[in-house]
């Protein structure tokens, strides 16, 4: 009898542990789904750019790199929870697998979670690197303006926020990835001349990021959003045929990538530009966005000269900015 009681108790404990494990895995996957569509478009390229721009930390390069990626993911989570809790009807049309339209989390709980994410991101920055509190504050302001002042509804204000938001996230990743050095003033830490890579990255985003909006035109029209592809359906495609390759040439001029790497980067830019003009169905636009994201992944590596691990326009552009 005692043996049966012990076996029953052990079985109940195991069942309870399995239930907790399944519940934890379920909720963690829900958080991942909030950011899933941004893995290829934001997390990978911005992580590579941020870590590549940072001074390598000899004592813990891998650990600091992982911290930087986790920091970025948490801020993407903050942005996406706010964005998706504000306009779930858009996701029901364009991305029904996201947590709110899929029923994995209620809209009420998502609205609570968005404020938790703001506090968590602030505490995470304080723990990882106090200087990262500055891009944390700036990024949170961008999230507020983008969603609650409805700057996402106009194509130009949306691009303005993204052109500042992407480099802000990359700057936070730089600060987290670097080794803690001697005490420096905020003016020294955030001297814009130290980050020519991020400035150029912001300019690339400002002039080409509307390539990501082509695939969502139908859903955006239904919710009253007016993006650049909707304002200028032909011109917005044609300019990418020129701008994307031109940015590639600019990067090649002010950096020294290996020939094979420069060829890959330039080839991707041509694929993006040509596809924007010739292939215009929603499915085609989704593939164009895929290639655009892969080109963004290649941007940081395109600045490598074979003798440095600093990514994206490391030397000549830095001297140009400092001039």
Coordinates of C-alpha atoms in Angstrom, one line a residue:
X1 CA 0.0 0.0 0.0
X2 CA 2.8 2.4 0.9
X3 CA 4.5 1.6 -2.4
X4 CA 1.3 2.4 -4.3
X5 CA 1.0 5.7 -2.4
X6 CA 4.6 6.6 -3.2
X7 CA 4.1 5.6 -6.9
X8 CA 0.9 7.7 -7.1
X9 CA 2.6 10.7 -5.5
X10 CA 5.6 10.4 -7.8
X11 CA 3.3 10.2 -10.9
X12 CA 1.3 13.2 -9.8
X13 CA 4.5 15.2 -9.3
X14 CA 5.8 14.2 -12.7
X15 CA 2.5 15.1 -14.3
X16 CA 2.6 18.5 -12.5
X17 CA 6.1 19.2 -13.7
X18 CA 5.3 18.2 -17.2
X19 CA 2.3 20.6 -17.1
X20 CA 4.4 23.4 -15.9
X21 CA 7.1 22.7 -18.5
X22 CA 4.5 22.7 -21.3
X23 CA 2.9 25.9 -20.0
X24 CA 6.3 27.6 -19.8
X25 CA 7.2 26.5 -23.3
X26 CA 3.8 27.7 -24.6
X27 CA 4.2 31.2 -23.2
X28 CA 7.8 31.5 -24.3
X29 CA 6.9 30.5 -27.8
X30 CA 4.1 33.1 -27.7
X31 CA 6.7 35.8 -26.9
X32 CA 8.9 34.5 -29.8
X33 CA 5.8 34.7 -32.2
X34 CA 5.4 38.4 -31.3
X35 CA 8.8 39.0 -32.9
X36 CA 9.0 36.1 -35.4
X37 CA 8.6 38.2 -38.6
X38 CA 11.4 40.6 -37.4
X39 CA 14.0 37.9 -37.0
X40 CA 15.2 38.1 -40.6
X41 CA 14.3 41.8 -41.2
X42 CA 15.7 43.3 -38.0
X43 CA 17.2 41.0 -35.4
X44 CA 19.9 39.4 -37.6
X45 CA 21.1 42.5 -39.6
X46 CA 21.0 44.9 -36.6
X47 CA 22.7 42.3 -34.3
X48 CA 25.5 41.9 -36.8
X49 CA 25.8 45.6 -37.3
X50 CA 25.8 46.4 -33.6
X51 CA 28.3 43.6 -32.6
X52 CA 30.5 44.4 -35.7
X53 CA 30.6 48.1 -34.8
X54 CA 31.5 47.5 -31.2
X55 CA 35.1 47.2 -30.0
X56 CA 35.6 43.5 -29.4
X57 CA 35.7 42.5 -25.7
X58 CA 38.7 40.1 -25.4
X59 CA 37.6 38.8 -22.0
X60 CA 34.1 37.7 -23.0
X61 CA 33.4 38.3 -26.7
X62 CA 30.8 35.5 -27.0
X63 CA 29.0 36.3 -23.8
X64 CA 28.8 40.0 -24.6
X65 CA 27.6 39.2 -28.1
X66 CA 24.8 37.0 -26.8
X67 CA 23.9 39.8 -24.3
X68 CA 23.6 42.2 -27.2
X69 CA 21.4 39.9 -29.2
X70 CA 19.2 39.2 -26.2
X71 CA 19.0 43.0 -25.5
X72 CA 17.9 43.6 -29.1
X73 CA 15.3 40.9 -29.0
X74 CA 13.8 42.3 -25.8
X75 CA 13.4 45.7 -27.4
X76 CA 11.9 44.1 -30.6
X77 CA 9.5 42.4 -28.2
X78 CA 8.6 45.7 -26.6
X79 CA 7.9 47.3 -29.9
X80 CA 5.9 44.4 -31.3
X81 CA 3.7 43.9 -28.3
X82 CA 2.8 47.6 -28.4
X83 CA 2.3 47.6 -32.1
X84 CA 0.2 44.4 -32.3
X85 CA -1.9 45.3 -29.2
X86 CA -2.8 48.6 -30.9
X87 CA -3.9 47.2 -34.3
X88 CA -4.8 43.5 -34.0
X89 CA -7.2 43.9 -36.9
X90 CA -4.2 44.5 -39.2
X91 CA -2.6 41.2 -38.1
X92 CA -5.9 39.4 -38.5
X93 CA -5.6 40.3 -42.2
X94 CA -1.9 40.2 -42.9
X95 CA -0.4 37.8 -40.2
X96 CA -3.1 35.7 -38.6
X97 CA -0.6 33.5 -36.9
X98 CA 0.6 36.2 -34.5
X99 CA -0.3 35.7 -30.9
X100 CA -3.4 38.0 -30.6
X101 CA -5.3 37.0 -33.7
X102 CA -4.3 33.4 -33.1
X103 CA -5.8 33.4 -29.7
X104 CA -2.6 32.6 -27.8
X105 CA -3.0 35.7 -25.6
X106 CA -6.0 38.0 -25.1
X107 CA -5.9 41.6 -26.1
X108 CA -6.3 42.6 -22.5
X109 CA -3.3 40.6 -21.4
X110 CA -1.2 41.9 -24.3
X111 CA -1.9 45.5 -23.2
X112 CA -0.7 44.6 -19.7
X113 CA 2.3 42.8 -21.1
X114 CA 3.3 45.9 -23.1
X115 CA 3.9 47.9 -19.9
X116 CA 5.7 45.1 -18.3
X117 CA 8.0 45.0 -21.3
X118 CA 8.8 48.7 -20.9
X119 CA 9.9 48.2 -17.3
X120 CA 11.8 45.0 -18.1
X121 CA 13.8 46.6 -20.9
X122 CA 14.7 49.5 -18.7
X123 CA 15.9 47.2 -15.9
X124 CA 17.8 45.0 -18.5
X125 CA 19.7 48.0 -19.8
X126 CA 20.5 49.1 -16.3
X127 CA 21.9 45.7 -15.6
X128 CA 23.9 45.2 -18.8
X129 CA 25.2 48.7 -19.4
X130 CA 24.0 51.9 -17.7
X131 CA 24.8 54.0 -20.8
X132 CA 22.3 51.8 -22.7
X133 CA 19.6 53.6 -20.7
X134 CA 19.9 56.5 -23.2
X135 CA 19.0 54.5 -26.3
X136 CA 16.4 52.7 -24.2
X137 CA 14.6 55.9 -23.3
X138 CA 14.9 57.2 -26.9
X139 CA 13.6 53.9 -28.4
X140 CA 10.7 53.8 -25.9
X141 CA 9.7 57.4 -27.0
X142 CA 9.9 56.2 -30.7
X143 CA 7.5 53.3 -29.8
X144 CA 5.1 55.7 -28.2
X145 CA 5.2 58.2 -31.1
X146 CA 4.9 55.4 -33.7
X147 CA 1.9 53.7 -32.1
X148 CA 0.0 56.2 -29.9
X149 CA 0.5 59.3 -31.9
X150 CA -0.2 57.2 -35.0
X151 CA 2.9 58.1 -36.9
X152 CA 2.7 54.6 -38.5
X153 CA -0.3 55.7 -40.4
X154 CA 1.7 58.0 -42.8
X155 CA 4.4 56.6 -44.9
X156 CA 6.8 59.5 -44.4
X157 CA 6.5 59.7 -40.6
X158 CA 6.8 55.9 -40.4
X159 CA 10.0 56.0 -42.4
X160 CA 11.3 58.8 -40.2
X161 CA 10.8 56.7 -37.0
X162 CA 12.4 53.6 -38.6
X163 CA 15.4 55.6 -39.8
X164 CA 16.1 56.7 -36.2
X165 CA 14.8 53.6 -34.5
X166 CA 17.0 51.0 -36.3
X167 CA 20.3 52.9 -35.5
X168 CA 19.1 53.5 -32.0
X169 CA 18.7 49.7 -31.4
X170 CA 22.1 49.1 -33.1
X171 CA 23.7 51.7 -30.8
X172 CA 22.3 49.9 -27.7
X173 CA 23.7 46.7 -29.0
X174 CA 27.1 48.3 -29.5
X175 CA 27.1 49.5 -25.9
X176 CA 26.0 46.2 -24.5
X177 CA 28.6 44.3 -26.6
X178 CA 31.6 46.4 -25.6
X179 CA 33.7 45.8 -22.5
X180 CA 33.1 48.2 -19.7
X181 CA 35.9 50.7 -20.1
X182 CA 37.2 53.7 -18.0
X183 CA 34.5 56.1 -16.9
X184 CA 33.6 58.5 -19.8
X185 CA 31.2 61.3 -20.1
X186 CA 27.9 60.9 -22.0
X187 CA 29.2 63.4 -24.5
X188 CA 32.2 61.1 -25.2
X189 CA 30.1 57.9 -25.3
X190 CA 27.5 59.3 -27.7
X191 CA 29.8 61.4 -29.9
X192 CA 28.2 60.9 -33.3
X193 CA 31.5 60.8 -35.1
X194 CA 32.3 57.5 -33.4
X195 CA 29.5 55.8 -35.2
X196 CA 29.7 56.5 -38.9
X197 CA 28.4 53.0 -39.5
X198 CA 25.1 53.7 -37.8
X199 CA 24.7 57.1 -39.5
X200 CA 25.1 55.4 -42.9
X201 CA 22.8 52.6 -41.9
X202 CA 20.1 55.1 -40.9
X203 CA 20.4 56.8 -44.3
X204 CA 20.0 53.5 -46.1
X205 CA 16.9 52.7 -44.1
X206 CA 15.4 56.2 -44.7
X207 CA 15.7 55.9 -48.4
X208 CA 14.9 52.2 -49.0
X209 CA 12.9 50.7 -46.1
X210 CA 9.6 51.2 -47.9
X211 CA 10.5 48.1 -49.9
X212 CA 9.1 46.2 -46.9
X213 CA 5.7 47.8 -47.3
X214 CA 4.8 46.5 -50.8
X215 CA 3.6 43.1 -49.6
X216 CA 1.2 44.7 -47.0
X217 CA -0.6 47.2 -49.2
X218 CA -3.9 45.4 -49.1
X219 CA -4.0 45.1 -45.4
X220 CA -2.7 48.6 -44.9
X221 CA -5.4 50.0 -47.1
X222 CA -8.1 48.3 -45.0
X223 CA -7.0 49.9 -41.8
X224 CA -6.5 53.3 -43.3
X225 CA -2.7 53.4 -43.4
X226 CA -1.2 55.4 -46.2
X227 CA 2.3 54.1 -46.9
X228 CA 4.8 55.3 -49.5
X229 CA 4.0 52.4 -52.0
X230 CA 0.3 53.5 -51.8
X231 CA 1.1 57.2 -52.3
X232 CA 3.5 56.5 -55.2
X233 CA 2.8 53.0 -56.5
X234 CA 5.1 53.3 -59.5
X235 CA 7.8 55.8 -58.4
X236 CA 8.4 54.0 -55.1
X237 CA 9.4 51.0 -57.0
X238 CA 11.5 52.7 -59.7
X239 CA 13.6 54.7 -57.2
X240 CA 14.7 51.4 -55.5
X241 CA 16.0 50.2 -58.9
X242 CA 18.6 53.1 -58.5
X243 CA 18.9 53.7 -54.8
X244 CA 19.7 50.2 -53.6
X245 CA 22.6 49.7 -56.1
X246 CA 23.8 53.3 -55.5
X247 CA 24.1 52.7 -51.8
X248 CA 26.1 49.5 -52.6
X249 CA 28.5 51.6 -54.7
X250 CA 28.8 54.2 -51.9
X251 CA 29.7 51.5 -49.4
X252 CA 32.2 50.0 -51.8
X253 CA 33.9 53.3 -52.3
X254 CA 34.3 54.1 -48.6
X255 CA 35.3 50.6 -47.5
X256 CA 37.5 47.8 -48.9
X257 CA 35.4 44.6 -49.0
X258 CA 36.9 41.5 -50.6
X259 CA 35.9 41.3 -54.3
X260 CA 33.7 38.2 -53.9
X261 CA 31.9 39.8 -50.9
X262 CA 31.3 43.0 -52.8
X263 CA 30.0 41.1 -55.7
X264 CA 27.5 39.2 -53.6
X265 CA 26.3 42.4 -52.0
X266 CA 26.0 44.2 -55.3
X267 CA 24.2 41.2 -56.8
X268 CA 21.7 41.2 -54.1
X269 CA 21.1 45.0 -54.6
X270 CA 20.4 44.3 -58.3
X271 CA 18.0 41.5 -57.4
X272 CA 16.0 43.8 -55.1
X273 CA 15.9 46.7 -57.5
X274 CA 14.9 44.6 -60.5
X275 CA 12.3 42.6 -58.6
X276 CA 10.7 45.8 -57.3
X277 CA 10.0 46.9 -60.8
X278 CA 9.2 43.7 -62.6
X279 CA 7.5 41.5 -60.0
X280 CA 4.5 43.2 -58.3
X281 CA 2.1 40.5 -56.9
X282 CA 1.8 40.2 -53.1
X283 CA 3.7 36.9 -53.2
X284 CA 6.4 38.4 -55.4
X285 CA 6.7 41.4 -53.0
X286 CA 7.1 39.0 -50.1
X287 CA 10.1 37.4 -51.9
X288 CA 11.5 40.8 -52.8
X289 CA 11.3 41.7 -49.1
X290 CA 13.2 38.5 -48.3
X291 CA 16.0 39.5 -50.7
X292 CA 16.0 43.0 -49.3
X293 CA 16.4 41.6 -45.8
X294 CA 19.3 39.3 -47.0
X295 CA 20.9 42.4 -48.5
X296 CA 20.6 44.1 -45.1
X297 CA 22.2 41.1 -43.6
X298 CA 25.1 41.6 -46.0
X299 CA 25.6 45.3 -45.3
X300 CA 27.7 44.8 -42.2
X301 CA 30.0 42.3 -43.9
X302 CA 30.4 44.5 -47.0
X303 CA 32.7 46.8 -45.0
X304 CA 35.2 44.1 -44.0
X305 CA 38.6 44.6 -45.5
X306 CA 40.1 41.3 -44.4
X307 CA 42.2 42.7 -41.7
X308 CA 39.6 43.9 -39.3
X309 CA 36.5 42.6 -37.6
X310 CA 34.9 46.0 -37.6
X311 CA 31.9 46.0 -39.9
X312 CA 30.4 48.4 -42.4
X313 CA 32.4 51.4 -43.5
X314 CA 35.1 51.1 -40.9
X315 CA 38.0 53.4 -41.8
X316 CA 37.6 55.8 -44.7
X317 CA 34.0 56.8 -43.9
X318 CA 35.1 57.4 -40.3
X319 CA 37.8 59.8 -41.5
X320 CA 35.3 61.5 -43.9
X321 CA 32.8 62.1 -41.0
X322 CA 35.6 63.4 -38.7
X323 CA 36.8 65.8 -41.4

